[in-house]
Short mmCIF file of C-alpha atoms and ligand atoms in Angstrom, two decimals:
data_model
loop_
_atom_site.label_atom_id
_atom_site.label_comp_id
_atom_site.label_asym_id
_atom_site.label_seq_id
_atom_site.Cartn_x
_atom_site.Cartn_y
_atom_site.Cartn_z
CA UNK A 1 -162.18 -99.22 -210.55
CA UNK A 2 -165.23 -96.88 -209.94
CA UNK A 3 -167.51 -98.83 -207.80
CA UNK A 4 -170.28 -97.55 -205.31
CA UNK A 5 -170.91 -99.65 -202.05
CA UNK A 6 -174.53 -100.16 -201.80
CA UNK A 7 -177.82 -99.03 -203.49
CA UNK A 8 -177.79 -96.40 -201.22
CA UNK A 9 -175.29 -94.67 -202.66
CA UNK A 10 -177.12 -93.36 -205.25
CA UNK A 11 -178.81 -90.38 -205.00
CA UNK A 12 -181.46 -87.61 -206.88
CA UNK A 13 -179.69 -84.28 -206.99
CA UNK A 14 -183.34 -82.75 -207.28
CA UNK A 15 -186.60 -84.68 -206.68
CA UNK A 16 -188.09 -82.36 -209.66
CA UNK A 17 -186.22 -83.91 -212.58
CA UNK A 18 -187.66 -85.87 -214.79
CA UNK A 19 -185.27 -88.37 -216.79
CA UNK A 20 -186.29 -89.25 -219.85
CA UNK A 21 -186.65 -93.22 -220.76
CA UNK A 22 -183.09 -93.81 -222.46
CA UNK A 23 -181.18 -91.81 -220.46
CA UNK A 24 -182.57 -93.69 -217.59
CA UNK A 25 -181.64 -96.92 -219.36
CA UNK A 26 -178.09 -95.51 -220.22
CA UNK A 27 -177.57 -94.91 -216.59
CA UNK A 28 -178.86 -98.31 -215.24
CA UNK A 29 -176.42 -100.20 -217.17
CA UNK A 30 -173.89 -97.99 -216.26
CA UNK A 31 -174.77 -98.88 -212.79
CA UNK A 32 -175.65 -102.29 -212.65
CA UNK A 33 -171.99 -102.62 -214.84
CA UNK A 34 -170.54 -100.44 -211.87
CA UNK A 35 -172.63 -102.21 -208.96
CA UNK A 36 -171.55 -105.74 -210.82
CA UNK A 37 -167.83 -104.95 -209.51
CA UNK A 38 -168.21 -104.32 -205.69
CA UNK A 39 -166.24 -107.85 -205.63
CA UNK A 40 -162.96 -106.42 -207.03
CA UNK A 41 -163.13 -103.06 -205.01
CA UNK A 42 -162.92 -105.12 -201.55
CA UNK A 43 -159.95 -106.43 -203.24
CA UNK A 44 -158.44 -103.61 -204.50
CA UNK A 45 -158.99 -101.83 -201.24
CA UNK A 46 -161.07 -98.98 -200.73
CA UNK A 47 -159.06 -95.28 -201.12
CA UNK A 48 -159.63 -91.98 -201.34
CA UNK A 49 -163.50 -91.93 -200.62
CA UNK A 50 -163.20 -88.29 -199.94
CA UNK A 51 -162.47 -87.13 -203.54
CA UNK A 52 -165.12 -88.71 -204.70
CA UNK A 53 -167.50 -87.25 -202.41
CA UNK A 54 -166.11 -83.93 -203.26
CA UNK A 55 -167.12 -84.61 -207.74
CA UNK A 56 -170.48 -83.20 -207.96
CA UNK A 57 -172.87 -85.07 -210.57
CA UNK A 58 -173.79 -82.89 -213.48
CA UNK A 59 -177.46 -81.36 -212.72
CA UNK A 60 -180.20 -84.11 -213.33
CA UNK A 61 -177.96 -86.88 -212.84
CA UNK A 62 -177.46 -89.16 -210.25
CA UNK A 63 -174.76 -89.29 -208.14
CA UNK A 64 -172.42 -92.57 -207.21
CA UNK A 65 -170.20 -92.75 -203.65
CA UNK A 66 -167.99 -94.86 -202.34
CA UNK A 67 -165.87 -94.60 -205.83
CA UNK A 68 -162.24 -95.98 -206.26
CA UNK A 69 -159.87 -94.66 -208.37
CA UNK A 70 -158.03 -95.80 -211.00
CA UNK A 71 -154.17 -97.20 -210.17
CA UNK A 72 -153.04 -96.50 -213.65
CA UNK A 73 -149.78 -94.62 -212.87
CA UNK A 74 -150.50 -90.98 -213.75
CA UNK A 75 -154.08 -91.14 -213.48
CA UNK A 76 -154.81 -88.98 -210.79
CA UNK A 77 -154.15 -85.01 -211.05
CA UNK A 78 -153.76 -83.42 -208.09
CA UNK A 79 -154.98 -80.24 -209.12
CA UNK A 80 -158.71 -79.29 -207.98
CA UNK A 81 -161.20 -80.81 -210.28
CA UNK A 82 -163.02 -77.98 -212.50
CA UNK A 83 -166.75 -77.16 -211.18
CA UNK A 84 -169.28 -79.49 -213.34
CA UNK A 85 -171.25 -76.38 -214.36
CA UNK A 86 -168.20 -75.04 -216.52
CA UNK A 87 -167.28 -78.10 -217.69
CA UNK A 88 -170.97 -79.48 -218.65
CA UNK A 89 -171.44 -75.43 -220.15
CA UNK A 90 -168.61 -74.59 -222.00
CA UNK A 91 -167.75 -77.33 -224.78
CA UNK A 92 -166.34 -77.37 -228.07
CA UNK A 93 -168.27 -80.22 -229.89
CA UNK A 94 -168.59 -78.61 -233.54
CA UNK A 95 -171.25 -81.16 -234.49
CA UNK A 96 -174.04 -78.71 -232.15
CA UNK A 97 -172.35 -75.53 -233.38
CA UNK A 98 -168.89 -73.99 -232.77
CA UNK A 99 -170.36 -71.90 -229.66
CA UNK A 100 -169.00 -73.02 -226.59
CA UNK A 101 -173.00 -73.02 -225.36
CA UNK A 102 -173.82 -74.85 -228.52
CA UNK A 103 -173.13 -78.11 -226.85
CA UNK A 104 -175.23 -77.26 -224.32
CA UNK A 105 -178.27 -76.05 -225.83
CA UNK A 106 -178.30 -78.40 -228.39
CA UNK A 107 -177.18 -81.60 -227.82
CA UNK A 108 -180.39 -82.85 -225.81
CA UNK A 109 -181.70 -83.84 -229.28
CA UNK A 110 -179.07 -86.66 -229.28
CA UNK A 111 -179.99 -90.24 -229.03
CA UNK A 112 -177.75 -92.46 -227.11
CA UNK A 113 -179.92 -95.50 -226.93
CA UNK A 114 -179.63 -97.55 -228.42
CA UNK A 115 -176.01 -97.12 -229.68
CA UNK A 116 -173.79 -99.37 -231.01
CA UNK A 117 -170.22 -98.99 -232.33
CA UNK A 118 -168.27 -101.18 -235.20
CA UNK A 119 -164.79 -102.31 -234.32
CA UNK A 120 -163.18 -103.40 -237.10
CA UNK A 121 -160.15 -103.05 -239.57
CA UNK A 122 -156.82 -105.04 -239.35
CA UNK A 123 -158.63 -106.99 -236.39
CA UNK A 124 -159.18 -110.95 -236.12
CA UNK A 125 -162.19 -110.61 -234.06
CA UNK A 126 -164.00 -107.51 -235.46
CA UNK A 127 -167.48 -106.94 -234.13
CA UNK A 128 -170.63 -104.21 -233.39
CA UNK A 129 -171.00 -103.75 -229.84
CA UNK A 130 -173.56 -102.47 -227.83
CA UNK A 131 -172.56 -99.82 -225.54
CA UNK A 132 -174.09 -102.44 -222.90
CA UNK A 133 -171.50 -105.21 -223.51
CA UNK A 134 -168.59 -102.56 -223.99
CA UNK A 135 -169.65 -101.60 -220.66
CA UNK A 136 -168.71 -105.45 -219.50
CA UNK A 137 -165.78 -105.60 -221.12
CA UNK A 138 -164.08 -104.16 -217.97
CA UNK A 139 -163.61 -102.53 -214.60
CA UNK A 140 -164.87 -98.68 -214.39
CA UNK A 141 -162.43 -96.61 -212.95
CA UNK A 142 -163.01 -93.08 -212.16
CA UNK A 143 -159.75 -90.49 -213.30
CA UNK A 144 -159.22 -87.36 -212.94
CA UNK A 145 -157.32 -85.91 -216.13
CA UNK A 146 -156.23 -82.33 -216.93
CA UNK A 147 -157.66 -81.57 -220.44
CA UNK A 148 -155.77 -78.73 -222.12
CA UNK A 149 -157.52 -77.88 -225.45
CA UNK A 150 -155.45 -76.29 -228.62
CA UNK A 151 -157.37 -73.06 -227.92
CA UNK A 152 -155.20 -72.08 -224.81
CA UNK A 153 -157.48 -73.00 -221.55
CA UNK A 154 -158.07 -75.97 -219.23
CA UNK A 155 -160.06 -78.00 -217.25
CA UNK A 156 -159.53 -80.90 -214.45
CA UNK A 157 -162.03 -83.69 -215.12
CA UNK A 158 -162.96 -87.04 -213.59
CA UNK A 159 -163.73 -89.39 -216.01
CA UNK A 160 -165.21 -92.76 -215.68
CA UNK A 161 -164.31 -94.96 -218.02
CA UNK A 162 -161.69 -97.72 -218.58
CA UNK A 163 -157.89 -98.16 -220.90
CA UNK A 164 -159.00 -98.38 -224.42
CA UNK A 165 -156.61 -100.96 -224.29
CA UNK A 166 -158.88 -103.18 -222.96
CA UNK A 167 -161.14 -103.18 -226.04
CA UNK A 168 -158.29 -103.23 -228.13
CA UNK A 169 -157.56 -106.74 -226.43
CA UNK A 170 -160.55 -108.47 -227.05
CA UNK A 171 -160.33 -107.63 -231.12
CA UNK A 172 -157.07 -108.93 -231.28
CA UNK A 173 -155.32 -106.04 -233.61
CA UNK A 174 -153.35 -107.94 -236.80
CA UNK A 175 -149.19 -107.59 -237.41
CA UNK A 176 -150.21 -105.33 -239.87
CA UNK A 177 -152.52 -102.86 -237.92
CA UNK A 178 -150.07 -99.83 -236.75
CA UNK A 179 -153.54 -96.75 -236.77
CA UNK A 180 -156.50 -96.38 -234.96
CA UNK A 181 -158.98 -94.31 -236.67
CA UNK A 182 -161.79 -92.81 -234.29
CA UNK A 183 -164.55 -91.82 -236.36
CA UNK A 184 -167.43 -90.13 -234.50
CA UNK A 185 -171.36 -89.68 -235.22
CA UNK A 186 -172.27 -87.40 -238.36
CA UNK A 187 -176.18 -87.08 -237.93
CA UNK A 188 -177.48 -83.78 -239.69
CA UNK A 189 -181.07 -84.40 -238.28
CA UNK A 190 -180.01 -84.33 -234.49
CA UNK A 191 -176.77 -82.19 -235.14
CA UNK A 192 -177.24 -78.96 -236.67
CA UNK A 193 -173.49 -78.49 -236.84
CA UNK A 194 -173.13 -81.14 -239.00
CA UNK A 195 -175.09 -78.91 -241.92
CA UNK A 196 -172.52 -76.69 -242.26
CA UNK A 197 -169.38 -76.68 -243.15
CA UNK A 198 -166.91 -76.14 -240.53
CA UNK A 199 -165.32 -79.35 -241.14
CA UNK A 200 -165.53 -82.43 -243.50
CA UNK A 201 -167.57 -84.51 -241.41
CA UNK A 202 -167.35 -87.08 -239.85
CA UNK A 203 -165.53 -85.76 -237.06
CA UNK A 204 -162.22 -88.65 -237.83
CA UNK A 205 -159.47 -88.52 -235.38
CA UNK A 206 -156.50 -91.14 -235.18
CA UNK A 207 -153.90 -92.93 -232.70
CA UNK A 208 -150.65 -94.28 -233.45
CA UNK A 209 -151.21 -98.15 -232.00
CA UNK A 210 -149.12 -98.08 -229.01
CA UNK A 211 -150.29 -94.75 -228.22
CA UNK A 212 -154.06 -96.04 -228.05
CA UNK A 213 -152.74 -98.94 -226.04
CA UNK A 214 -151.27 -96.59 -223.57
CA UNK A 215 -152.68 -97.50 -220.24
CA UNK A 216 -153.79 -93.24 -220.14
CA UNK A 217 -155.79 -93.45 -223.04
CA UNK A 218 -159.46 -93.61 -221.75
CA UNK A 219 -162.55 -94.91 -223.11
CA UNK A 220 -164.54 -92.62 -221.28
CA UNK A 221 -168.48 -93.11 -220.33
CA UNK A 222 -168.99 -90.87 -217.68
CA UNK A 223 -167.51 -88.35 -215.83
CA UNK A 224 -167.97 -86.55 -212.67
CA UNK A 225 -169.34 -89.69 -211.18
CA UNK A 226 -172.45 -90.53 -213.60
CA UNK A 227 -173.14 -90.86 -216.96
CA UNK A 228 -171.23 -88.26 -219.86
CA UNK A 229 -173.62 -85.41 -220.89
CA UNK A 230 -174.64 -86.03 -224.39
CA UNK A 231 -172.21 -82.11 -224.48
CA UNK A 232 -169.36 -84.37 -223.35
CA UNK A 233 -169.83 -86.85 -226.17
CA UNK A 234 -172.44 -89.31 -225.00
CA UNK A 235 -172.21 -92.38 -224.84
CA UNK A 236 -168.81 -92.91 -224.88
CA UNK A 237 -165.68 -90.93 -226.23
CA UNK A 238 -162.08 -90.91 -225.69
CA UNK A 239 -159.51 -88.81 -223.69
CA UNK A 240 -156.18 -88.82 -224.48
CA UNK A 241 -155.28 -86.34 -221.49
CA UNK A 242 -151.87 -85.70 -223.21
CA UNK A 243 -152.64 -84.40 -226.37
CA UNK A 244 -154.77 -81.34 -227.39
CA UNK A 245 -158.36 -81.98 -226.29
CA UNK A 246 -159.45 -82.49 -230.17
CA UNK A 247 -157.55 -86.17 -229.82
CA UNK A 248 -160.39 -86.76 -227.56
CA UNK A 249 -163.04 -87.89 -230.05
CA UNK A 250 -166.88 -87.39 -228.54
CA UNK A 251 -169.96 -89.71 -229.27
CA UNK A 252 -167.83 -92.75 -230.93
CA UNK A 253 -169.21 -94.89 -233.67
CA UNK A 254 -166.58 -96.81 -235.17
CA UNK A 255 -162.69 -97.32 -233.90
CA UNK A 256 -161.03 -99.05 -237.44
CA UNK A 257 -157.40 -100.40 -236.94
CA UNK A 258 -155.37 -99.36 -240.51
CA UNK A 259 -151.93 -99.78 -241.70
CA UNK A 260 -152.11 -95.78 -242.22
CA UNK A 261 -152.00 -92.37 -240.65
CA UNK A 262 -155.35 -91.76 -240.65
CA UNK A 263 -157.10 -88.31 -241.76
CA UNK A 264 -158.18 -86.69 -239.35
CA UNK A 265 -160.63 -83.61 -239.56
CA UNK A 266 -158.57 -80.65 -238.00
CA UNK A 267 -155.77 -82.03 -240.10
CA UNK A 268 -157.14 -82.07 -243.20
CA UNK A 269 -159.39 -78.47 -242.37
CA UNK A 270 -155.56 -76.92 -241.60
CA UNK A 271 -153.05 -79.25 -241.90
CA UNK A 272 -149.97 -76.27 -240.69
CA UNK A 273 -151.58 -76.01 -237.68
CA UNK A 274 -153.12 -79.43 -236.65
CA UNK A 275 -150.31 -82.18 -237.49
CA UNK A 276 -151.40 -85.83 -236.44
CA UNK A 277 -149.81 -85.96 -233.09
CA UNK A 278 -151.14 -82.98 -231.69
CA UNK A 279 -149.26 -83.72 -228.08
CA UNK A 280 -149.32 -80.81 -225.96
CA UNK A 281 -146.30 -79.33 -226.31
CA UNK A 282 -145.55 -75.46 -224.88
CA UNK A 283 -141.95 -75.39 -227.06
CA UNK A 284 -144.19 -75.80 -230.34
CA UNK A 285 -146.55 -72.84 -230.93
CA UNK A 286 -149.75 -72.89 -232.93
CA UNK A 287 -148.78 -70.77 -236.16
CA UNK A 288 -151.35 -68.11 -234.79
CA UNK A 289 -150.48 -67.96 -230.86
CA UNK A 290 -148.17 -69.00 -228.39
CA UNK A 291 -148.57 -72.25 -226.36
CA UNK A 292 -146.51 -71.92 -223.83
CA UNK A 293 -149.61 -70.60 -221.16
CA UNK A 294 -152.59 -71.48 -221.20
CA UNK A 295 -156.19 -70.53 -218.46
CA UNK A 296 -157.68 -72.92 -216.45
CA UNK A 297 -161.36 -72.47 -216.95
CA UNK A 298 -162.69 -71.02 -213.21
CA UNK A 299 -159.63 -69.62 -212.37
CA UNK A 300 -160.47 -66.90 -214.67
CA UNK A 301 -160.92 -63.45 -212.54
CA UNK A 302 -159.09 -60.51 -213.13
CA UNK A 303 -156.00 -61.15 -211.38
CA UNK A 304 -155.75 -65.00 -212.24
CA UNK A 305 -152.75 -65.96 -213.19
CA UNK A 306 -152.06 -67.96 -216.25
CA UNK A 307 -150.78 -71.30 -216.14
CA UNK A 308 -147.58 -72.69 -217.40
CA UNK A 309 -148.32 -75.48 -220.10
CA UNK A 310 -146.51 -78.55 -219.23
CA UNK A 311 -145.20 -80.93 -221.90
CA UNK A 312 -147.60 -83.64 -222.52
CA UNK A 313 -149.68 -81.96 -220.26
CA UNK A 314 -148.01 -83.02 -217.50
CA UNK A 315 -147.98 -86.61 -217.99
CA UNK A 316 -144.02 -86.86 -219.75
CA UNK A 317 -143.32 -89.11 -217.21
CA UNK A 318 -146.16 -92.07 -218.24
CA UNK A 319 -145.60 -91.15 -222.30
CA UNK A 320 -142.51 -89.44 -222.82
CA UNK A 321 -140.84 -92.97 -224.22
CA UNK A 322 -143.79 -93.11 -227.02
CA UNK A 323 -141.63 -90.54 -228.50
CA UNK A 324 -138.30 -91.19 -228.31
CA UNK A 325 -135.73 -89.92 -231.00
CA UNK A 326 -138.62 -88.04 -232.60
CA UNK A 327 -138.63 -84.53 -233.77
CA UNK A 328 -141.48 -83.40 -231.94
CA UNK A 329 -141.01 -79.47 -233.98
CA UNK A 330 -141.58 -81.80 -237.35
CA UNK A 331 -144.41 -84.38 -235.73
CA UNK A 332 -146.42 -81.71 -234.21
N1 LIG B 1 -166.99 -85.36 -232.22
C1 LIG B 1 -166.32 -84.33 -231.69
N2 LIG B 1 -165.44 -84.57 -230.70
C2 LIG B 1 -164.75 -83.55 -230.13
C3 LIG B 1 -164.91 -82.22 -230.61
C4 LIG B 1 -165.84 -81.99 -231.66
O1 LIG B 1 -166.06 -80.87 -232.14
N3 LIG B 1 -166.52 -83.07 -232.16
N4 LIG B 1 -164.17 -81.19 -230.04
C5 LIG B 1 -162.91 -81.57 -229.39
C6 LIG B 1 -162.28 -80.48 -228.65
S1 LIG B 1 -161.61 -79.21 -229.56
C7 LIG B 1 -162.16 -80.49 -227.28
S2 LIG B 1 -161.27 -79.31 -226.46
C8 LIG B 1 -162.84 -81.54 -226.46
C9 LIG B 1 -163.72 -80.88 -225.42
O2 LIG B 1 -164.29 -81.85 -224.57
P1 LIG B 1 -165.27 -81.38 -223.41
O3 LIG B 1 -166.30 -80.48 -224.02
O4 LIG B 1 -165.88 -82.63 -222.84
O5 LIG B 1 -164.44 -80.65 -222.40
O6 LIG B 1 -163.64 -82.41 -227.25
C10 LIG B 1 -163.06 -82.80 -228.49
N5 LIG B 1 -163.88 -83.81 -229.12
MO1 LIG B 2 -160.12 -78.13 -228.16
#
């Protein structure tokens, strides 16, 4: 849970900043639904203040303290969280160009509020929620993931968000439902990206079932300790920390429960070198490069060191069994 003690806690980064009317509102619900939990914290017992302090809000946001973390098993990296300029600068969300400073330049023409997203499919209780009441629907916990994307680098982040599997509860997924399809915003007024043709837009990315109800599989609405930048996906996305960084599907609009492999975008733009499962896997290269390495973005001066990839990222331990028996060279 992600919870800060008093009112207190909160803080400008500069007094010169104006925030404009819905990102204000975006970030009071996210606080009052943060605030609205300082009941299960002093149960849960307050740990590890000092990371917290250490995550830096993203310039023009306000900062939370007195955080706990998540006790999902696996949810906390130990490596040093990557600095919030890099990861609020250098993005890949195609939808504002295929520039890592796209993102950045571009996505301040997003509107996050109001925002609502349809849940439905092979569900008994389908519904359009309000980012508001999916904000209710449970604890925030703050976790700090490694995200290692296709290209070959990394980041550390800490998210805020909570399981997916949470949401997935309250809809009550049929017998039948075995996919979750994550299909993302497509709006070619506010996204110039979206006017060419890079990919077949939407942006559509997919779960096997239990892998979405893996406890590690975040619904993610902030990170770094206040609301996501619209670069990060804005107002809520996914991170699946153990599969390629595409998985992790920005700016959700719909999640649809199927009884088939979904399409997803990469796959059907190249479907040799983006398969479905996408884990991260250093014994399966990309048809074009090798990835058994990979740079961890600020660790990037002349005489750093690559990084050894780990297998699911480093999280075999929590996910390994999701994949038991399978050929992992075949479902890539
Ligand atoms: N809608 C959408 N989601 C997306 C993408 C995108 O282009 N569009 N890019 C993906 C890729 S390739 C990566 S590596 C991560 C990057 O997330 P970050 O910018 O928050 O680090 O977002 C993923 N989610
Ligand atoms: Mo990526």
């Amino acid at each position: 849970m992600l919870i800060h003690s008093s009112t207190s806690g909160f803080i400008h980064t500069s007094p010169s900043e104006i925030t404009p009317e819905p990102v204000y509102r975006a970030r009071r619900d996210l606080m009052r639904a943060m605030t609205g939990l300082a009941g299960a914290a002093a149960l849960a017992g307050w740990t590890d203040r000092v990371a917290f302090a250490q995550s830096a809000a993203p310039a023009g946001a306000r900062r939370l303290s007195g955080l706990v973390r998540s006790n999902v098993p696996g949810a906390l990296s130990m490596d040093k969280p990557t600095d919030v300029k890099d990861a609020t600068s250098y993005n890949n969300f195609y939808e504002f160009g295929t520039d890592k400073a796209d993102p950045a330049r571009n996505a301040g023409a997003l509107k996050t509020h109001p925002w609502t997203v349809e849940v439905d499919g092979l569900v008994a209780k389908p519904g359009r929620f309000a980012v508001e009441d999916l904000l209710k629907f449970s604890a925030l916990e703050e976790r700090i993931y490694r995200l290692r994307c296709v290209e070959g680098w990394s980041m550390v982040i800490p998210w805020v968000g909570y399981s997916l599997s949470q949401l997935i509860g309250r809809v009550q997924p049929l017998g039948s439902a075995k996919y979750v399809e994550f299909v993302t915003l497509a709006d070619p007024v506010t996204m110039p990206g979206v006017r060419s043709r890079v990919l077949d837009w939407p942006y559509v990315e997919g779960l096997r079932l239990d892998e979405a109800l893996h406890p590690l599989t975040l619904l993610a609405f902030g990170m770094y300790g206040a609301v996501l930048p619209n670069q990060n996906g804005a107002p809520l996305r996914l991170v699946v920390p153990w599969k390629y960084g595409f998985k992790s599907s920005k700016s959700l609009v719909r999640i649809r429960f199927t009884d088939k492999q979904p399409q997803t975008a990469w796959n059907k733009a190249a479907a040799l070198e983006y398969g479905f499962y996408s884990n991260v896997n250093p014994n399966v290269d990309h048809p074009r490069w090798s990835q058994a390495t990979e740079r961890r973005i600020g660790e990037d001066g002349l005489f750093a060191k690559k990084r050894k990839t780990l297998m699911f990222n480093g999280y075999e331990a929590q996910v390994g069994q999701l994949y038991a028996g399978m050929d992992l060279q075949k479902f890539f």
